[in-house]
């Protein structure tokens, strides 16, 4: 038998395709181009002289050969990751506080699964969430009240390091019976005579206002609700319209409780970043938490895509 060309990167690619359901999202997860992922698959198929994947309108499925290699990836990669993690802990230690502050109400919808994965990998880390909604979570980093904050924008700030997490789509949400539900997408003017129902946060923290409505000089009447389910109940009862992350709306759209539409013909995109105390940002248990947040979210959340690592900002730079 000829020498195998199999490498760990091939196994990681196969596992990513299985976890995300396709080459495009797998490429996002691995921070590769879709072309690079396709070339890896092609090289393996040429080596084994057989197909690894069947692609159709119904999705990407593994062939019998692909399943054998996927089984190998599932067996080998967790053990490799476990050993590498143990080596990191031996070198630099695996304990310390990790208090998380958030500025978005919907963060909890995706953050909890990431925290569950993290606790299994780093049981010695004192993982906690700083209670309550915080309009200025980065301020908590400066005051020593948190080690990591989830924020919507990254910028150069002394003593703080920013790492990109992911981009996501914000969608408009209307009642099923609303005339707006029949439109292909929503325009700012569609909100002019509606009540906009949002979380109770300042206007400058709402992307739908900053990047969609206010540039068009549309300022609808407002109403707020703390809870996503209560907010969507108001929308379903035709008390107003809303704009939320697509992942937050998906369970209710799947049950035909409300209708979602793009905001503009191209959709409205937003971002989330991890802000960390710069002196802690290099620690393996901090970096691993950022990685887990990215990977779990890209696997599980609707309407999410990766952000490139060149969007990072170092806390050692001077503010401007």
Short mmCIF file of N, CA and C in Angstrom, two decimals, residues 219 237 270 315:
data_model
loop_
_atom_site.label_atom_id
_atom_site.label_comp_id
_atom_site.label_asym_id
_atom_site.label_seq_id
_atom_site.Cartn_x
_atom_site.Cartn_y
_atom_site.Cartn_z
N UNK A 219 -37.47 57.60 11.87
CA UNK A 219 -37.45 57.49 13.34
C UNK A 219 -38.82 57.04 13.83
N UNK A 237 -48.67 39.72 17.92
CA UNK A 237 -49.99 40.31 18.21
C UNK A 237 -50.22 41.60 17.44
N UNK A 270 -24.13 42.61 11.21
CA UNK A 270 -23.54 43.15 12.43
C UNK A 270 -22.40 42.23 12.86
N UNK A 315 -3.97 45.65 22.49
CA UNK A 315 -4.08 46.62 23.57
C UNK A 315 -2.78 47.35 23.84
#
